[in-house]
Amino acid sequence: MESHFWPLYRLRITTPRLELRLPDPELLEELAAVAAGGVHEGGRMPFSVPWSAASPQQRGRGTYQHLLGTIADWRPERWTLSLAVLCEGRVVGRQDLTAKDFAVTRQASTGSWLGLPHQGRGIGTEMRAAVLHLAFQGLGAHWVTSTAMTDNPGSLGVSRKLGYAPDGLEQVAVLGRPRALQRLRLDRAGWRAHASAPVGITGLAECAPLFGLPEDDLPAEAG
C-alpha cells in the first residue's frame, strides 16, 4: 500500500520465517478473521484487558476497530505500532510496540497474540524478537517491558528466552476476579545477549518523526 502521509505502511521487519507490517485493509480483514477464529482455549483468559471474551464476530470487529484506532490516535509522544505478523505469507497474529514520551524515556512495551492454529511452533518467540530488534536497534530503546499472567507459561517462556528479568508483581481485576500479573523488563545488554535470529528492517528512516525522533537520531537500518 502506497501512502505519502502514513509511511508506517512501508515499514517492514523480517526474520527467516516472518514479516511484520502495518496491515492495509486487505491484511486487516485477514487479521480480524484470525482473531475471530480464536486466540486461546475456552475457560482461560491470558489478557488483562479481556478483549477475547466475546463472540467470533465481536472479536474480529474489535480487532479491526482497535487497529484503526491506533492509527487515528497516534501522536509522536504517545503511540502504538500494531503490526500484522505473516508467516510464509499468511497472517497468523499481531505484535504491538507501545510507548509514551519515547524520545525522552527510551522505553517501550510489547503485547501480542497468535491464532490458535499457529501456536506451539516458535512463532511467538520469533515475532517478539523481531519487534525487540526494531525497538533496540531501529529506534534506540534503552528498555522494553512486558507483562503476563503468572499462569500463562507460554508468554513467560518467551520472555525468559529473550532475556527479560522479573520486575515485580501486581494484582489486576479481570472479569470481576483478582489475577496476578508478572511485570518483566529487558535492557539493551540483555537483548544483545539473547538475540539470535537475524532480523531486517526497511522503511524506518522516513517514519522517524512519527516516533518523535529526528531522522539523524535513528541507528542505521539493519538488513
PDB file of C-alpha atoms in Angstrom:
ATOM      1  CA  MET A   1       0.000   0.000   0.000  1.00  0.00           C
ATOM      2  CA  GLU A   2       1.376   3.394  -1.022  1.00  0.00           C
ATOM      3  CA  SER A   3       0.818   6.257   1.390  1.00  0.00           C
ATOM      4  CA  HIS A   4       2.550   9.613   1.165  1.00  0.00           C
ATOM      5  CA  PHE A   5       1.074  10.671   4.507  1.00  0.00           C
ATOM      6  CA  TRP A   6       1.475   7.478   6.564  1.00  0.00           C
ATOM      7  CA  PRO A   7       4.917   6.000   5.825  1.00  0.00           C
ATOM      8  CA  LEU A   8       4.435   3.336   8.513  1.00  0.00           C
ATOM      9  CA  TYR A   9       2.663   1.319   5.803  1.00  0.00           C
ATOM     10  CA  ARG A  10       6.075   0.877   4.150  1.00  0.00           C
ATOM     11  CA  LEU A  11       7.859  -0.267   7.317  1.00  0.00           C
ATOM     12  CA  ARG A  12       8.902  -3.939   7.194  1.00  0.00           C
ATOM     13  CA  ILE A  13      10.527  -6.123   9.877  1.00  0.00           C
ATOM     14  CA  THR A  14      11.609  -9.550   8.637  1.00  0.00           C
ATOM     15  CA  THR A  15      13.017 -12.752  10.136  1.00  0.00           C
ATOM     16  CA  PRO A  16      13.754 -16.090   8.444  1.00  0.00           C
ATOM     17  CA  ARG A  17      10.060 -17.060   8.645  1.00  0.00           C
ATOM     18  CA  LEU A  18       8.142 -13.878   9.358  1.00  0.00           C
ATOM     19  CA  GLU A  19       7.252 -10.454   8.047  1.00  0.00           C
ATOM     20  CA  LEU A  20       5.752  -7.834  10.375  1.00  0.00           C
ATOM     21  CA  ARG A  21       3.977  -4.832   8.893  1.00  0.00           C
ATOM     22  CA  LEU A  22       1.139  -2.422   9.444  1.00  0.00           C
ATOM     23  CA  PRO A  23      -1.799  -4.108   7.715  1.00  0.00           C
ATOM     24  CA  ASP A  24      -3.554  -2.492   4.780  1.00  0.00           C
ATOM     25  CA  PRO A  25      -7.341  -3.063   4.536  1.00  0.00           C
ATOM     26  CA  GLU A  26      -6.938  -6.493   2.916  1.00  0.00           C
ATOM     27  CA  LEU A  27      -4.483  -7.752   5.534  1.00  0.00           C
ATOM     28  CA  LEU A  28      -6.550  -6.192   8.303  1.00  0.00           C
ATOM     29  CA  GLU A  29      -9.512  -8.265   7.151  1.00  0.00           C
ATOM     30  CA  GLU A  30      -7.312 -11.381   7.384  1.00  0.00           C
ATOM     31  CA  LEU A  31      -6.071 -10.392  10.838  1.00  0.00           C
ATOM     32  CA  ALA A  32      -9.625  -9.901  12.069  1.00  0.00           C
ATOM     33  CA  ALA A  33     -10.528 -13.342  10.732  1.00  0.00           C
ATOM     34  CA  VAL A  34      -7.631 -14.916  12.664  1.00  0.00           C
ATOM     35  CA  ALA A  35      -8.859 -13.242  15.864  1.00  0.00           C
ATOM     36  CA  ALA A  36     -12.396 -14.424  15.167  1.00  0.00           C
ATOM     37  CA  GLY A  37     -11.054 -17.967  14.854  1.00  0.00           C
ATOM     38  CA  GLY A  38      -9.771 -17.903  18.453  1.00  0.00           C
ATOM     39  CA  VAL A  39      -6.554 -16.939  20.228  1.00  0.00           C
ATOM     40  CA  HIS A  40      -6.733 -19.133  23.343  1.00  0.00           C
ATOM     41  CA  GLU A  41      -8.623 -22.113  24.673  1.00  0.00           C
ATOM     42  CA  GLY A  42     -12.012 -21.666  26.284  1.00  0.00           C
ATOM     43  CA  GLY A  43     -12.048 -21.189  30.041  1.00  0.00           C
ATOM     44  CA  ARG A  44      -8.767 -19.248  30.005  1.00  0.00           C
ATOM     45  CA  MET A  45      -8.151 -15.504  29.933  1.00  0.00           C
ATOM     46  CA  PRO A  46      -4.486 -14.630  29.364  1.00  0.00           C
ATOM     47  CA  PHE A  47      -5.115 -10.895  28.855  1.00  0.00           C
ATOM     48  CA  SER A  48      -5.532  -8.179  31.471  1.00  0.00           C
ATOM     49  CA  VAL A  49      -7.923  -6.471  29.039  1.00  0.00           C
ATOM     50  CA  PRO A  50     -10.323  -9.334  28.237  1.00  0.00           C
ATOM     51  CA  TRP A  51     -10.970  -8.362  24.614  1.00  0.00           C
ATOM     52  CA  SER A  52     -11.136 -12.016  23.558  1.00  0.00           C
ATOM     53  CA  ALA A  53     -14.111 -12.801  25.837  1.00  0.00           C
ATOM     54  CA  ALA A  54     -16.559 -12.178  23.012  1.00  0.00           C
ATOM     55  CA  SER A  55     -18.244 -13.906  20.109  1.00  0.00           C
ATOM     56  CA  PRO A  56     -16.140 -14.606  16.993  1.00  0.00           C
ATOM     57  CA  GLN A  57     -17.853 -11.741  15.151  1.00  0.00           C
ATOM     58  CA  GLN A  58     -17.179  -9.337  18.021  1.00  0.00           C
ATOM     59  CA  ARG A  59     -13.532 -10.446  18.298  1.00  0.00           C
ATOM     60  CA  GLY A  60     -12.987  -9.850  14.604  1.00  0.00           C
ATOM     61  CA  ARG A  61     -14.744  -6.495  14.597  1.00  0.00           C
ATOM     62  CA  GLY A  62     -12.955  -5.406  17.783  1.00  0.00           C
ATOM     63  CA  THR A  63      -9.585  -6.302  16.258  1.00  0.00           C
ATOM     64  CA  TYR A  64     -10.430  -4.298  13.159  1.00  0.00           C
ATOM     65  CA  GLN A  65     -11.535  -1.258  15.143  1.00  0.00           C
ATOM     66  CA  HIS A  66      -8.648  -1.436  17.607  1.00  0.00           C
ATOM     67  CA  LEU A  67      -6.016  -1.357  14.907  1.00  0.00           C
ATOM     68  CA  LEU A  68      -7.656   1.514  13.044  1.00  0.00           C
ATOM     69  CA  GLY A  69      -7.886   3.303  16.401  1.00  0.00           C
ATOM     70  CA  THR A  70      -4.137   3.030  16.941  1.00  0.00           C
ATOM     71  CA  ILE A  71      -3.614   4.920  13.683  1.00  0.00           C
ATOM     72  CA  ALA A  72      -6.263   7.546  14.432  1.00  0.00           C
ATOM     73  CA  ASP A  73      -4.886   8.142  17.948  1.00  0.00           C
ATOM     74  CA  TRP A  74      -1.192   8.157  17.002  1.00  0.00           C
ATOM     75  CA  ARG A  75       0.866  11.021  18.397  1.00  0.00           C
ATOM     76  CA  PRO A  76       4.681  11.278  18.384  1.00  0.00           C
ATOM     77  CA  GLU A  77       4.521  11.487  22.188  1.00  0.00           C
ATOM     78  CA  ARG A  78       2.105   8.527  22.537  1.00  0.00           C
ATOM     79  CA  TRP A  79       1.878   5.719  20.023  1.00  0.00           C
ATOM     80  CA  THR A  80       1.056   2.052  19.496  1.00  0.00           C
ATOM     81  CA  LEU A  81       2.542   0.309  16.490  1.00  0.00           C
ATOM     82  CA  SER A  82       0.196  -2.632  15.859  1.00  0.00           C
ATOM     83  CA  LEU A  83       1.698  -4.989  13.291  1.00  0.00           C
ATOM     84  CA  ALA A  84       0.235  -7.948  11.458  1.00  0.00           C
ATOM     85  CA  VAL A  85       2.514 -10.992  11.641  1.00  0.00           C
ATOM     86  CA  LEU A  86       2.793 -13.007   8.433  1.00  0.00           C
ATOM     87  CA  CYS A  87       4.349 -16.475   8.378  1.00  0.00           C
ATOM     88  CA  GLU A  88       5.178 -17.674   4.871  1.00  0.00           C
ATOM     89  CA  GLY A  89       2.795 -15.021   3.526  1.00  0.00           C
ATOM     90  CA  ARG A  90      -0.131 -15.916   5.764  1.00  0.00           C
ATOM     91  CA  VAL A  91      -1.428 -13.713   8.610  1.00  0.00           C
ATOM     92  CA  VAL A  92      -1.035 -15.572  11.917  1.00  0.00           C
ATOM     93  CA  GLY A  93      -1.271 -12.922  14.652  1.00  0.00           C
ATOM     94  CA  ARG A  94      -0.457  -9.445  15.871  1.00  0.00           C
ATOM     95  CA  GLN A  95       2.561  -7.863  17.554  1.00  0.00           C
ATOM     96  CA  ASP A  96       2.361  -4.449  19.241  1.00  0.00           C
ATOM     97  CA  LEU A  97       5.000  -1.990  20.380  1.00  0.00           C
ATOM     98  CA  THR A  98       3.697   0.847  22.571  1.00  0.00           C
ATOM     99  CA  ALA A  99       5.375   3.889  24.092  1.00  0.00           C
ATOM    100  CA  LYS A 100       4.675   7.181  25.806  1.00  0.00           C
ATOM    101  CA  ASP A 101       7.201  10.039  25.520  1.00  0.00           C
ATOM    102  CA  PHE A 102       9.610   7.607  23.875  1.00  0.00           C
ATOM    103  CA  ALA A 103      12.022  10.339  22.744  1.00  0.00           C
ATOM    104  CA  VAL A 104      12.565  11.170  26.438  1.00  0.00           C
ATOM    105  CA  THR A 105      12.210   7.817  28.222  1.00  0.00           C
ATOM    106  CA  ARG A 106      13.536   5.474  25.513  1.00  0.00           C
ATOM    107  CA  GLN A 107      11.209   2.855  26.956  1.00  0.00           C
ATOM    108  CA  ALA A 108       8.524   0.850  25.161  1.00  0.00           C
ATOM    109  CA  SER A 109       6.333  -2.151  25.926  1.00  0.00           C
ATOM    110  CA  THR A 110       5.214  -5.154  23.901  1.00  0.00           C
ATOM    111  CA  GLY A 111       1.993  -7.095  23.577  1.00  0.00           C
ATOM    112  CA  SER A 112       0.914  -9.805  21.169  1.00  0.00           C
ATOM    113  CA  TRP A 113      -1.368 -12.690  20.283  1.00  0.00           C
ATOM    114  CA  LEU A 114      -1.346 -15.633  17.892  1.00  0.00           C
ATOM    115  CA  GLY A 115      -4.220 -17.509  16.328  1.00  0.00           C
ATOM    116  CA  LEU A 116      -4.746 -20.908  17.945  1.00  0.00           C
ATOM    117  CA  PRO A 117      -3.686 -22.969  14.897  1.00  0.00           C
ATOM    118  CA  HIS A 118      -0.312 -21.195  14.824  1.00  0.00           C
ATOM    119  CA  GLN A 119       0.714 -21.644  18.447  1.00  0.00           C
ATOM    120  CA  GLY A 120       3.419 -24.034  19.631  1.00  0.00           C
ATOM    121  CA  ARG A 121       5.679 -23.502  16.583  1.00  0.00           C
ATOM    122  CA  GLY A 122       8.070 -20.889  17.996  1.00  0.00           C
ATOM    123  CA  ILE A 123       6.381 -18.069  16.100  1.00  0.00           C
ATOM    124  CA  GLY A 124       5.640 -16.134  19.297  1.00  0.00           C
ATOM    125  CA  THR A 125       9.333 -16.009  20.185  1.00  0.00           C
ATOM    126  CA  GLU A 126      10.379 -15.047  16.663  1.00  0.00           C
ATOM    127  CA  MET A 127       7.865 -12.219  16.309  1.00  0.00           C
ATOM    128  CA  ARG A 128       8.772 -10.793  19.731  1.00  0.00           C
ATOM    129  CA  ALA A 129      12.466 -10.979  18.765  1.00  0.00           C
ATOM    130  CA  ALA A 130      11.616  -9.054  15.588  1.00  0.00           C
ATOM    131  CA  VAL A 131       9.887  -6.187  17.384  1.00  0.00           C
ATOM    132  CA  LEU A 132      12.640  -6.068  20.033  1.00  0.00           C
ATOM    133  CA  HIS A 133      15.148  -5.580  17.217  1.00  0.00           C
ATOM    134  CA  LEU A 134      13.013  -2.713  15.944  1.00  0.00           C
ATOM    135  CA  ALA A 135      12.899  -1.180  19.434  1.00  0.00           C
ATOM    136  CA  PHE A 136      16.563  -1.522  20.358  1.00  0.00           C
ATOM    137  CA  GLN A 137      18.403  -1.473  17.042  1.00  0.00           C
ATOM    138  CA  GLY A 138      15.947   0.535  14.996  1.00  0.00           C
ATOM    139  CA  LEU A 139      14.647   3.116  17.469  1.00  0.00           C
ATOM    140  CA  GLY A 140      17.421   3.169  20.079  1.00  0.00           C
ATOM    141  CA  ALA A 141      15.367   1.982  23.055  1.00  0.00           C
ATOM    142  CA  HIS A 142      17.063   1.541  26.441  1.00  0.00           C
ATOM    143  CA  TRP A 143      14.325  -0.624  27.969  1.00  0.00           C
ATOM    144  CA  VAL A 144      11.422  -2.750  26.795  1.00  0.00           C
ATOM    145  CA  THR A 145       8.822  -4.057  29.228  1.00  0.00           C
ATOM    146  CA  SER A 146       6.153  -6.730  29.053  1.00  0.00           C
ATOM    147  CA  THR A 147       3.554  -8.319  31.319  1.00  0.00           C
ATOM    148  CA  ALA A 148       1.997 -11.766  31.565  1.00  0.00           C
ATOM    149  CA  MET A 149      -0.405 -13.522  33.880  1.00  0.00           C
ATOM    150  CA  THR A 150       1.505 -15.719  36.299  1.00  0.00           C
ATOM    151  CA  ASP A 151      -0.490 -18.700  34.995  1.00  0.00           C
ATOM    152  CA  ASN A 152       0.486 -18.026  31.359  1.00  0.00           C
ATOM    153  CA  PRO A 153       3.608 -20.215  30.909  1.00  0.00           C
ATOM    154  CA  GLY A 154       3.752 -19.672  27.160  1.00  0.00           C
ATOM    155  CA  SER A 155       4.180 -15.892  27.359  1.00  0.00           C
ATOM    156  CA  LEU A 156       6.515 -16.123  30.358  1.00  0.00           C
ATOM    157  CA  GLY A 157       8.621 -18.700  28.491  1.00  0.00           C
ATOM    158  CA  VAL A 158       9.031 -16.381  25.514  1.00  0.00           C
ATOM    159  CA  SER A 159      10.175 -13.586  27.825  1.00  0.00           C
ATOM    160  CA  ARG A 160      12.725 -15.842  29.533  1.00  0.00           C
ATOM    161  CA  LYS A 161      14.158 -16.977  26.198  1.00  0.00           C
ATOM    162  CA  LEU A 162      14.645 -13.377  25.129  1.00  0.00           C
ATOM    163  CA  GLY A 163      16.350 -12.230  28.338  1.00  0.00           C
ATOM    164  CA  TYR A 164      13.651 -10.351  30.255  1.00  0.00           C
ATOM    165  CA  ALA A 165      14.083 -10.127  34.028  1.00  0.00           C
ATOM    166  CA  PRO A 166      11.214 -10.157  36.571  1.00  0.00           C
ATOM    167  CA  ASP A 167      10.137  -6.639  37.514  1.00  0.00           C
ATOM    168  CA  GLY A 168       7.576  -7.230  40.249  1.00  0.00           C
ATOM    169  CA  LEU A 169       4.023  -8.473  40.631  1.00  0.00           C
ATOM    170  CA  GLU A 170       0.705  -6.690  40.693  1.00  0.00           C
ATOM    171  CA  GLN A 171      -2.919  -7.625  41.192  1.00  0.00           C
ATOM    172  CA  VAL A 172      -5.410  -6.726  38.477  1.00  0.00           C
ATOM    173  CA  ALA A 173      -9.149  -7.245  38.164  1.00  0.00           C
ATOM    174  CA  VAL A 174     -10.142  -9.273  35.105  1.00  0.00           C
ATOM    175  CA  LEU A 175     -13.800 -10.148  34.514  1.00  0.00           C
ATOM    176  CA  GLY A 176     -14.543  -9.474  38.165  1.00  0.00           C
ATOM    177  CA  ARG A 177     -11.764 -11.707  39.530  1.00  0.00           C
ATOM    178  CA  PRO A 178      -8.329 -10.857  41.000  1.00  0.00           C
ATOM    179  CA  ARG A 179      -5.428 -12.043  38.838  1.00  0.00           C
ATOM    180  CA  ALA A 180      -1.671 -11.934  39.445  1.00  0.00           C
ATOM    181  CA  LEU A 181       0.300 -10.146  36.744  1.00  0.00           C
ATOM    182  CA  GLN A 182       4.067 -10.563  36.332  1.00  0.00           C
ATOM    183  CA  ARG A 183       5.910  -7.485  35.109  1.00  0.00           C
ATOM    184  CA  LEU A 184       9.071  -8.068  33.057  1.00  0.00           C
ATOM    185  CA  ARG A 185      11.879  -5.788  31.878  1.00  0.00           C
ATOM    186  CA  LEU A 186      14.608  -6.126  29.257  1.00  0.00           C
ATOM    187  CA  ASP A 187      17.599  -3.800  28.880  1.00  0.00           C
ATOM    188  CA  ARG A 188      19.961  -3.414  25.914  1.00  0.00           C
ATOM    189  CA  ALA A 189      22.606  -5.700  27.403  1.00  0.00           C
ATOM    190  CA  GLY A 190      20.045  -8.450  27.987  1.00  0.00           C
ATOM    191  CA  TRP A 191      18.683  -8.036  24.464  1.00  0.00           C
ATOM    192  CA  ARG A 192      22.136  -8.304  22.898  1.00  0.00           C
ATOM    193  CA  ALA A 193      22.979 -11.378  24.973  1.00  0.00           C
ATOM    194  CA  HIS A 194      19.853 -13.239  23.841  1.00  0.00           C
ATOM    195  CA  ALA A 195      19.372 -12.004  20.261  1.00  0.00           C
ATOM    196  CA  SER A 196      19.840 -14.893  17.857  1.00  0.00           C
ATOM    197  CA  ALA A 197      17.521 -14.892  14.834  1.00  0.00           C
ATOM    198  CA  PRO A 198      18.596 -12.489  12.069  1.00  0.00           C
ATOM    199  CA  VAL A 199      16.211  -9.539  11.703  1.00  0.00           C
ATOM    200  CA  GLY A 200      15.969  -6.999   8.901  1.00  0.00           C
ATOM    201  CA  ILE A 201      14.304  -3.569   8.945  1.00  0.00           C
ATOM    202  CA  THR A 202      13.390  -1.431   5.931  1.00  0.00           C
ATOM    203  CA  GLY A 203      11.429   1.794   5.575  1.00  0.00           C
ATOM    204  CA  LEU A 204      12.162   3.087   9.067  1.00  0.00           C
ATOM    205  CA  ALA A 205      14.005   6.350   8.411  1.00  0.00           C
ATOM    206  CA  GLU A 206      11.017   8.151   6.887  1.00  0.00           C
ATOM    207  CA  CYS A 207       8.915   7.117   9.911  1.00  0.00           C
ATOM    208  CA  ALA A 208      11.236   8.759  12.465  1.00  0.00           C
ATOM    209  CA  PRO A 209       9.109  11.903  13.024  1.00  0.00           C
ATOM    210  CA  LEU A 210       6.090   9.732  13.838  1.00  0.00           C
ATOM    211  CA  PHE A 211       8.073   8.165  16.692  1.00  0.00           C
ATOM    212  CA  GLY A 212       9.071  11.632  17.913  1.00  0.00           C
ATOM    213  CA  LEU A 213      12.653  11.182  16.690  1.00  0.00           C
ATOM    214  CA  PRO A 214      14.768  13.156  14.209  1.00  0.00           C
ATOM    215  CA  GLU A 215      15.955  11.047  11.264  1.00  0.00           C
ATOM    216  CA  ASP A 216      19.616  11.542  12.216  1.00  0.00           C
ATOM    217  CA  ASP A 217      18.863  10.099  15.671  1.00  0.00           C
ATOM    218  CA  LEU A 218      17.985   6.663  14.305  1.00  0.00           C
ATOM    219  CA  PRO A 219      20.592   3.885  14.123  1.00  0.00           C
ATOM    220  CA  ALA A 220      21.247   2.522  10.650  1.00  0.00           C
ATOM    221  CA  GLU A 221      18.553   0.201   9.332  1.00  0.00           C
ATOM    222  CA  ALA A 222      19.551  -3.420   9.733  1.00  0.00           C
ATOM    223  CA  GLY A 223      19.474  -5.962   6.951  1.00  0.00           C
TER     224      GLY A 223
END
